[in-house]
């Protein structure tokens, strides 16, 4: 409560029963949501953190409880999501004896968390809790794990309960250095072909307004990363869309030909850069990032700015404007966007997944909170849902975790209860956390779930088609290997429907979005559809295949 928590995601077990019992007795001001699997808990907390900007809190028991959380901890670490994960532990006296449900939480989580603690003394609880929330939500955000032995959670604290702390070795830099800001302005003055790369850091810093003001003053083409979707409205004139492996031709070409690249809050992930030496070979690089360890990690940086994205943009805007005119370059990049947009085949009657996602985008006025799982549908959603709102595109980018989508949608709906949440999920990933339909039902969360069913592990199948001579090694769910998804929805008490004809899509979407509750829509799509364009693995972004034919 001291840390402004209104929601936790918790699953009980022996080692955390004292905590659950306290919650029962206390009638706390926050609500606990019970998912059906600990992996569900943590992805829900990630979805919640992503759309609210607040810290997601998870509570699970020792042993299998915490090991079921590991995927989500690693996922949150790579996507810089603030989480406090509280795990029960066996009693201090039996730690190290292979006691029932003992797992080495510190050993397991050290490489995948921002920080972790094992509480040794009950008096340390208030301080450690406050430190954990501070560390999770400051600097580069991330998951912090707290391991609480059962005897500690059963004990009472006496004496000083202030929880004051002082972290001498942890002082993230948030303010940009004035000299660096000066150098960025000089670079803007000298540039003829600048590109702005918008990453998740823009969302985390809530710098969306400042970004728009900056672009008013210094209009230039903008490329976004997967996590940066919505940092600038997708329908903004200067937006070239996502860059990288399945990004737009215009984005990749703009970066390749730029003479100045201003990266705000992206970590130059390899899915974005392709072959590093060919990524942006002629540009001066400005990298604004709150994490100094990111700067120079993958790409040689000319002007580093260690700072919160909002504060850096504010500093750039406070300085006197330098006179720039990049209009020829902007026209050149926009012409490429016009000529070579994302594209797809139109089938006669069958539903193209890309067309379907465009329909949902139009139907929701580009304003829904979009959640994806991982696979082809994820890339189609990134390409074809024109997201205009910040903090409203939630996807597992760094770890690429199948099974993320359904629980993340739960957390997102809980975090922003009055908004429309639309989940795009593949038939493979859906089955990894399908049990969370029970959570959706229990709390009547009106999530609209679109299973894009190609009866295959589509992204794997695509790679097998392109690189492994169509050897479909364990990637097909056709011939009755998939369950009846409509009946499963029904079994959980959720409205379900299947659509397989283009002609009924409008009517179906009308019904789905008018319905006051959760709906599962199984959308049958052509099995062999691929995600294009694509930069083959190991190639440079100039070597895209599947660009729109003329
Ligand atoms: C937990 C996990 N296991 C395996 C993978 C590897 N993988 C990436 S995409 C993919 C296929 C996803 O298939 P599906 O969920 O049906 O979505 P589609 O690609 O068909 O849209 C697989 C197996 C992964 N990303 N995550």
XYZ file of C-alpha atoms and ligand atoms in Angstrom:
576
model
C 0.000 0.000 0.000
C 2.951 2.312 0.706
C 4.031 1.724 -2.867
C 0.727 2.660 -4.463
C -0.202 -0.882 -5.429
C -3.855 -1.472 -6.325
C -3.545 -4.822 -7.977
C -1.517 -7.946 -7.355
C -1.446 -11.227 -9.230
C -1.066 -14.066 -6.724
C -1.356 -17.853 -6.512
C -1.275 -19.520 -3.100
C 0.780 -22.415 -1.749
C 2.241 -23.661 1.521
C 5.124 -21.213 1.774
C 2.991 -18.145 1.121
C -0.069 -19.143 3.127
C 0.858 -16.748 5.949
C 0.845 -13.905 3.408
C -2.454 -14.999 1.846
C -3.936 -15.310 5.308
C -2.863 -11.751 6.109
C -4.463 -10.552 2.888
C -7.689 -12.273 3.926
C -7.582 -10.711 7.389
C -6.514 -7.256 6.264
C -9.089 -6.594 3.570
C -6.411 -4.598 1.776
C -7.095 -1.710 -0.549
C -5.647 -3.661 -3.441
C -7.198 -6.582 -5.228
C -5.561 -9.958 -5.776
C -6.235 -11.629 -9.098
C -5.892 -15.390 -9.122
C -4.750 -16.707 -12.484
C -4.752 -20.421 -13.226
C -1.019 -20.898 -13.612
C 1.919 -18.883 -12.300
C 3.061 -18.202 -15.869
C -0.364 -16.589 -16.312
C 0.221 -14.444 -13.217
C 3.459 -12.994 -14.403
C 2.455 -12.303 -17.993
C -0.705 -10.667 -16.637
C 1.478 -8.488 -14.412
C 3.590 -7.616 -17.463
C 0.500 -6.639 -19.473
C -0.689 -4.537 -16.544
C 2.701 -2.831 -16.175
C 2.957 -2.172 -19.882
C -0.380 -0.391 -20.304
C -0.397 1.488 -16.994
C 3.287 2.350 -16.613
C 2.955 1.127 -13.016
C 4.821 -1.716 -11.341
C 3.203 -5.138 -11.669
C 3.220 -7.239 -8.515
C 3.312 -11.035 -8.444
C 3.045 -13.352 -5.456
C 3.754 -17.074 -5.783
C 4.766 -19.954 -3.612
C 8.157 -21.624 -3.285
C 9.554 -24.344 -5.563
C 7.211 -24.922 -8.520
C 5.499 -21.574 -7.918
C 8.658 -19.589 -8.531
C 10.013 -21.876 -11.263
C 6.742 -21.366 -13.163
C 7.488 -17.642 -13.059
C 10.945 -17.835 -14.603
C 9.881 -17.385 -18.238
C 7.978 -14.240 -17.312
C 10.865 -12.840 -15.274
C 13.209 -13.284 -18.241
C 10.557 -11.826 -20.536
C 10.134 -8.730 -18.332
C 13.894 -8.305 -18.086
C 14.406 -8.192 -21.850
C 11.448 -5.858 -22.404
C 12.377 -3.646 -19.389
C 9.073 -4.073 -17.564
C 8.826 -3.049 -13.912
C 7.763 -5.998 -11.751
C 8.111 -6.899 -8.101
C 7.971 -10.677 -7.796
C 7.464 -12.014 -4.288
C 8.221 -15.703 -3.876
C 7.689 -17.854 -0.835
C 10.651 -19.918 0.339
C 10.993 -22.826 2.739
C 11.849 -21.881 6.309
C 15.321 -20.498 6.931
C 16.295 -23.501 9.066
C 15.872 -25.963 6.179
C 17.230 -23.866 3.296
C 19.910 -25.929 1.584
C 18.562 -29.310 2.700
C 16.470 -30.078 -0.419
C 13.414 -29.476 1.704
C 9.947 -29.994 0.225
C 9.365 -27.372 -2.508
C 12.747 -25.776 -2.089
C 14.291 -24.057 -5.103
C 17.320 -21.788 -5.184
C 15.520 -18.576 -6.074
C 18.610 -16.389 -5.924
C 20.567 -18.786 -8.114
C 17.705 -19.174 -10.578
C 16.843 -15.514 -10.937
C 20.214 -13.754 -10.732
C 20.890 -13.877 -14.481
C 17.327 -12.951 -15.490
C 16.293 -10.248 -13.021
C 17.351 -6.659 -12.447
C 17.938 -7.410 -8.779
C 16.978 -10.009 -6.191
C 16.809 -10.404 -2.427
C 16.415 -13.181 0.078
C 15.044 -11.781 3.301
C 17.040 -12.991 6.282
C 15.523 -10.853 8.993
C 11.921 -9.828 9.398
C 12.938 -6.290 10.325
C 14.322 -5.868 6.802
C 10.945 -6.388 5.105
C 9.846 -2.746 4.923
C 13.215 -1.508 3.646
C 13.560 -4.289 1.093
C 10.006 -3.803 -0.174
C 10.620 -0.099 -0.715
C 13.982 -0.710 -2.347
C 12.482 -3.330 -4.637
C 9.756 -0.979 -5.892
C 12.303 1.786 -6.365
C 14.720 -0.403 -8.321
C 11.993 -2.008 -10.456
C 10.532 1.306 -11.559
C 13.542 3.603 -11.876
C 16.344 3.889 -14.413
C 15.937 1.103 -16.908
C 12.927 -0.656 -15.468
C 12.946 -4.374 -14.788
C 11.877 -7.268 -12.573
C 13.015 -7.458 -8.938
C 12.581 -10.711 -7.032
C 12.084 -11.022 -3.277
C 12.435 -14.465 -1.710
C 10.705 -14.690 1.686
C 11.294 -17.774 3.864
C 8.131 -18.946 5.570
C 9.389 -18.299 9.110
C 10.020 -14.678 8.097
C 6.548 -14.185 6.675
C 5.105 -15.682 9.860
C 7.116 -13.433 12.162
C 6.144 -10.034 13.525
C 8.194 -6.890 13.171
C 8.789 -4.805 16.240
C 10.468 -1.451 16.443
C 11.353 0.848 13.551
C 8.983 0.234 10.650
C 9.920 3.212 8.499
C 11.536 1.287 5.685
C 13.929 4.146 4.899
C 16.670 3.217 2.497
C 19.717 4.642 0.856
C 21.134 2.904 -2.228
C 24.594 4.357 -2.595
C 25.587 2.217 -5.573
C 22.380 2.734 -7.532
C 21.836 6.237 -8.869
C 20.450 6.099 -12.423
C 21.221 9.172 -14.485
C 18.006 10.722 -15.702
C 19.064 14.265 -16.672
C 20.914 14.720 -19.949
C 24.279 16.387 -20.016
C 24.049 19.912 -21.491
C 27.125 19.401 -23.668
C 25.600 16.304 -25.232
C 22.361 18.134 -25.975
C 24.431 20.873 -27.654
C 26.086 18.232 -29.840
C 22.710 16.774 -30.866
C 21.585 20.226 -31.979
C 24.779 20.678 -33.994
C 24.177 17.309 -35.621
C 20.612 18.351 -36.509
C 21.986 21.475 -38.115
C 24.510 19.551 -40.215
C 22.188 16.717 -41.237
C 20.416 16.438 -44.555
C 18.891 12.996 -44.146
C 18.037 12.392 -40.479
C 15.866 9.552 -39.171
C 14.371 9.253 -35.717
C 14.106 5.738 -34.284
C 11.446 5.484 -31.570
C 11.718 2.624 -29.079
C 10.011 1.538 -25.878
C 11.940 4.164 -23.923
C 9.538 6.775 -25.306
C 6.614 4.903 -23.723
C 8.366 4.256 -20.426
C 9.288 7.923 -20.064
C 5.745 8.948 -21.145
C 7.463 11.232 -23.655
C 4.851 10.990 -26.411
C 3.765 14.641 -26.275
C 7.374 15.828 -26.252
C 8.116 13.609 -29.242
C 5.276 15.235 -31.192
C 6.482 18.718 -30.265
C 10.018 17.794 -31.267
C 8.766 16.590 -34.649
C 6.803 19.811 -35.115
C 10.038 21.699 -34.706
C 12.310 19.226 -36.488
C 10.129 17.250 -38.908
C 11.941 14.096 -40.021
C 10.984 10.513 -40.929
C 10.293 8.263 -37.950
C 10.877 4.519 -37.723
C 9.567 2.603 -34.731
C 10.642 -0.664 -33.158
C 8.149 -3.387 -32.216
C 8.094 -2.096 -28.625
C 7.928 1.469 -29.912
C 4.619 0.949 -31.747
C 2.293 3.824 -30.819
C 5.145 5.978 -29.446
C 4.189 8.159 -32.404
C 0.624 7.655 -33.675
C 0.733 5.068 -36.477
C -1.264 7.401 -38.704
C 1.156 10.333 -38.222
C 2.391 11.681 -41.565
C 6.048 11.167 -40.643
C 5.664 7.568 -39.480
C 7.326 5.028 -41.777
C 6.296 2.119 -39.556
C 8.319 -0.622 -37.956
C 11.884 -1.299 -39.062
C 13.873 -4.527 -39.146
C 13.319 -8.140 -40.170
C 9.586 -7.794 -40.876
C 9.548 -4.019 -40.946
C 8.644 -1.760 -43.826
C 10.839 -1.304 -46.874
C 10.616 2.471 -46.407
C 11.853 2.248 -42.804
C 14.816 0.059 -43.583
C 15.786 2.125 -46.617
C 15.511 5.347 -44.622
C 17.872 4.019 -41.955
C 20.309 2.628 -44.521
C 20.520 5.966 -46.338
C 20.353 8.283 -43.336
C 23.211 10.614 -42.485
C 21.933 11.034 -38.918
C 20.145 8.416 -36.822
C 18.600 9.546 -33.544
C 17.666 6.519 -31.471
C 15.391 7.314 -28.566
C 14.997 4.414 -26.164
C 15.648 1.407 -28.357
C 18.366 -1.140 -27.706
C 19.351 -1.840 -31.327
C 17.998 -5.375 -31.094
C 19.248 -7.751 -33.805
C 15.711 -8.211 -35.217
C 15.829 -4.481 -35.922
C 19.392 -4.087 -37.137
C 19.954 -7.171 -39.285
C 23.626 -7.405 -40.261
C 25.175 -4.691 -38.123
C 27.697 -3.416 -40.657
C 24.916 -2.716 -43.159
C 22.370 -1.264 -40.763
C 23.027 2.457 -41.113
C 26.483 2.647 -42.610
C 26.637 6.357 -43.442
C 25.050 7.917 -40.406
C 26.208 9.743 -37.377
C 24.444 7.996 -34.475
C 22.805 9.697 -31.499
C 21.643 7.279 -28.825
C 19.401 8.579 -26.062
C 18.953 5.868 -23.434
C 18.518 5.734 -19.692
C 20.762 2.675 -19.490
C 24.402 3.618 -20.128
C 25.216 -0.066 -20.708
C 23.098 0.028 -23.888
C 25.137 2.781 -25.480
C 27.768 1.405 -27.819
C 26.716 -2.201 -27.055
C 25.714 -3.118 -30.611
C 26.269 0.013 -32.693
C 29.079 2.545 -32.555
C 27.559 5.726 -31.166
C 28.832 9.229 -31.993
C 26.751 11.209 -29.525
C 25.665 9.347 -26.370
C 22.925 10.893 -24.251
C 22.361 9.023 -20.997
C 18.962 10.270 -19.949
C 15.267 9.691 -19.525
C 13.702 10.176 -22.977
C 11.270 12.855 -21.814
C 13.952 14.898 -20.090
C 16.236 14.658 -23.123
C 13.457 15.832 -25.457
C 12.563 18.637 -23.067
C 16.187 19.757 -23.007
C 16.321 19.713 -26.809
C 13.138 21.761 -26.933
C 14.304 24.268 -24.332
C 17.340 25.142 -26.431
C 17.006 27.749 -29.191
C 15.772 26.113 -32.361
C 18.286 25.461 -35.090
C 16.988 26.060 -38.605
C 16.522 22.863 -40.567
C 14.684 21.854 -43.693
C 14.600 18.172 -44.457
C 11.566 18.333 -46.706
C 13.188 16.762 -49.809
C 14.368 13.834 -47.724
C 10.968 13.456 -46.074
C 9.270 13.444 -49.488
C 11.735 10.834 -50.705
C 11.023 8.536 -47.724
C 7.242 9.053 -47.904
C 7.301 8.200 -51.605
C 8.947 4.878 -50.738
C 6.250 4.257 -48.149
C 3.615 5.016 -50.763
C 5.244 2.799 -53.425
C 6.164 -0.156 -51.255
C 3.678 -0.396 -48.391
C 2.980 -3.581 -46.473
C 0.872 -5.717 -48.754
C -0.936 -9.054 -48.935
C -2.724 -11.407 -51.262
C -6.453 -11.058 -51.526
C -8.118 -14.432 -51.530
C -11.462 -15.111 -52.991
C -13.650 -15.572 -49.900
C -10.862 -16.909 -47.625
C -9.805 -14.483 -44.913
C -6.376 -12.871 -45.306
C -5.046 -12.379 -41.785
C -3.553 -8.998 -42.682
C -6.846 -7.792 -44.133
C -8.633 -9.027 -41.024
C -6.277 -7.124 -38.718
C -6.790 -3.981 -40.814
C -10.532 -4.458 -40.377
C -10.154 -4.685 -36.591
C -7.965 -1.576 -36.679
C -10.670 0.343 -38.554
C -13.465 -1.057 -36.422
C -11.731 0.072 -33.216
C -10.748 3.405 -34.723
C -7.052 2.531 -34.201
C -7.622 2.988 -30.473
C -7.870 -0.497 -28.959
C -5.201 -1.836 -26.665
C -3.656 -4.501 -28.865
C -2.018 -7.552 -27.347
C -0.244 -10.174 -29.373
C 1.233 -13.545 -28.738
C 4.332 -14.608 -30.688
C 4.510 -15.775 -34.277
C 3.254 -14.692 -37.684
C 0.118 -13.049 -36.291
C 2.364 -10.881 -34.077
C 4.191 -9.477 -37.085
C 0.959 -9.009 -39.051
C -0.501 -7.115 -36.089
C 2.628 -4.939 -35.928
C 2.329 -4.242 -39.656
C -1.411 -3.827 -40.071
C -2.892 -2.546 -36.815
C -2.377 1.195 -37.091
C -1.878 1.957 -33.386
C -2.493 5.598 -32.589
C -2.285 5.431 -28.795
C 0.799 5.235 -26.595
C 1.262 2.317 -24.166
C -1.279 0.335 -26.162
C 0.626 -2.281 -28.124
C 1.781 -5.132 -25.912
C 3.955 -7.878 -27.279
C 6.778 -10.071 -26.074
C 9.629 -8.656 -28.106
C 12.903 -9.575 -26.472
C 12.240 -13.134 -25.372
C 9.526 -13.859 -27.962
C 7.454 -15.887 -25.520
C 4.594 -17.963 -26.885
C 1.804 -18.153 -24.311
C 2.354 -14.506 -23.353
C -0.664 -13.063 -25.132
C -3.726 -14.405 -23.333
C -2.544 -13.600 -19.791
C -1.013 -10.271 -20.885
C -4.447 -9.326 -22.221
C -5.897 -10.093 -18.780
C -3.442 -7.731 -17.103
C -4.019 -5.037 -19.712
C -7.789 -5.195 -19.286
C -7.430 -5.008 -15.515
C -5.054 -2.043 -15.869
C -7.328 -0.089 -18.222
C -10.787 -1.523 -17.497
C -12.733 0.977 -19.579
C -10.884 0.391 -22.814
C -11.228 -2.191 -25.544
C -8.575 -4.893 -25.397
C -8.061 -6.956 -28.563
C -5.801 -10.003 -28.489
C -4.322 -11.568 -31.617
C -3.012 -15.039 -30.913
C -1.965 -18.079 -32.948
C -3.469 -21.521 -32.485
C -0.103 -22.702 -31.122
C 0.606 -20.057 -28.491
C -3.049 -19.937 -27.421
C -2.785 -23.532 -26.247
C 0.213 -22.741 -24.058
C -1.792 -20.681 -21.554
C -5.367 -21.532 -22.594
C -6.326 -22.221 -18.976
C -6.415 -18.457 -18.390
C -9.838 -18.418 -20.051
C -11.035 -19.373 -16.576
C -9.492 -16.172 -15.179
C -11.178 -14.136 -17.908
C -14.499 -15.744 -17.039
C -14.093 -15.386 -13.284
C -13.480 -11.650 -13.464
C -15.675 -11.124 -16.536
C -12.924 -9.301 -18.411
C -14.359 -8.231 -21.783
C -11.241 -9.138 -23.791
C -11.841 -9.765 -27.507
C -9.725 -12.772 -28.445
C -8.929 -13.390 -32.111
C -7.269 -16.755 -32.714
C -5.701 -16.501 -36.165
C -5.895 -20.205 -36.872
C -3.664 -21.421 -39.687
C -3.540 -24.909 -38.147
C 0.226 -24.675 -37.962
C 3.020 -23.203 -35.879
C 3.023 -20.592 -38.596
C 6.297 -18.773 -38.056
C 8.180 -22.056 -37.703
C 6.434 -23.408 -40.779
C 7.404 -20.288 -42.727
C 11.083 -20.830 -41.876
C 10.791 -24.510 -42.781
C 9.339 -23.466 -46.137
C 12.031 -20.920 -46.831
C 15.080 -22.621 -45.328
C 14.415 -26.324 -44.732
C 12.946 -27.592 -48.032
C 9.412 -27.636 -46.635
C 10.292 -30.292 -44.075
C 7.358 -29.712 -41.757
C 9.007 -31.242 -38.743
C 6.409 -31.083 -35.933
C 4.808 -27.837 -37.041
C 1.409 -28.848 -38.384
C -1.814 -28.992 -36.378
C -4.060 -29.843 -39.328
C -5.955 -33.115 -39.781
C -7.770 -32.805 -36.481
C -4.783 -32.174 -34.257
C -6.278 -28.934 -32.957
C -9.155 -29.007 -30.492
C -12.525 -27.372 -31.083
C -11.746 -23.854 -29.874
C -15.386 -22.753 -29.892
C -16.381 -25.651 -27.654
C -13.471 -24.911 -25.344
C -14.630 -21.301 -24.998
C -18.092 -22.627 -24.304
C -16.697 -24.988 -21.678
C -15.237 -22.006 -19.865
C -18.558 -20.177 -20.145
C -17.259 -17.709 -22.734
C -19.002 -16.760 -25.968
C -17.228 -18.371 -28.908
C -17.591 -18.249 -32.674
C -15.723 -19.396 -35.740
C -15.446 -17.397 -38.943
C -13.927 -18.612 -42.180
C -15.524 -16.440 -44.880
C -14.582 -12.884 -45.727
C -18.209 -12.032 -46.409
C -19.295 -12.385 -42.778
C -16.385 -10.530 -41.160
C -18.108 -7.132 -40.934
C -21.171 -8.553 -39.289
C -19.097 -10.699 -36.914
C -16.936 -7.763 -35.807
C -20.046 -5.676 -35.222
C -21.357 -8.378 -32.908
C -18.022 -8.935 -31.134
C -17.401 -5.294 -30.283
C -21.015 -4.639 -29.322
C -20.977 -7.576 -26.910
C -20.485 -6.643 -23.290
C -18.113 -9.413 -22.238
C -15.295 -11.633 -23.428
C -15.512 -13.283 -26.829
C -13.318 -15.901 -28.468
C -13.303 -15.621 -32.258
C -11.588 -18.395 -34.151
C -10.598 -16.890 -37.485
C -9.682 -19.556 -40.039
C -6.864 -18.264 -42.251
C -4.985 -19.825 -45.181
C -2.401 -22.276 -43.930
C 0.496 -21.205 -46.117
C 0.301 -17.455 -45.681
C 3.699 -15.864 -44.966
C 4.940 -12.718 -43.305
C 6.523 -10.419 -45.841
C 8.636 -8.485 -46.413
C 11.456 -10.270 -44.660
C 15.160 -9.810 -44.148
C 16.645 -13.313 -44.232
C 18.580 -14.132 -41.055
C 22.177 -12.936 -41.239
C 21.516 -10.521 -44.118
C 21.500 -6.748 -44.149
C 18.242 -4.790 -44.120
C 18.880 -3.807 -47.741
C 18.256 -7.404 -48.776
C 14.539 -7.664 -48.032
C 12.571 -10.305 -49.879
C 8.843 -10.184 -50.504
C 8.679 -6.409 -50.927
C 5.461 -5.357 -52.691
C 5.760 -6.179 -56.378
C 5.244 -3.183 -58.675
C 7.635 -20.698 -25.561
C 8.062 -20.725 -26.984
N 8.325 -21.904 -27.591
C 8.699 -21.926 -28.893
C 8.838 -20.788 -29.600
C 9.293 -20.813 -31.060
N 8.253 -20.283 -31.945
C 8.241 -19.011 -32.397
S 6.931 -18.648 -33.340
C 6.346 -20.223 -33.215
C 5.074 -20.622 -33.898
C 3.880 -19.928 -33.351
O 2.727 -20.554 -33.856
P 1.298 -19.994 -33.544
O 1.160 -19.718 -32.096
O 0.281 -20.900 -34.123
O 1.292 -18.590 -34.278
P 1.476 -18.260 -35.837
O 2.948 -18.144 -36.113
O 0.844 -19.372 -36.616
O 0.778 -16.945 -36.026
C 7.191 -21.004 -32.419
C 7.001 -22.437 -32.131
C 8.575 -19.579 -28.918
N 8.703 -18.384 -29.494
N 8.165 -19.582 -27.626
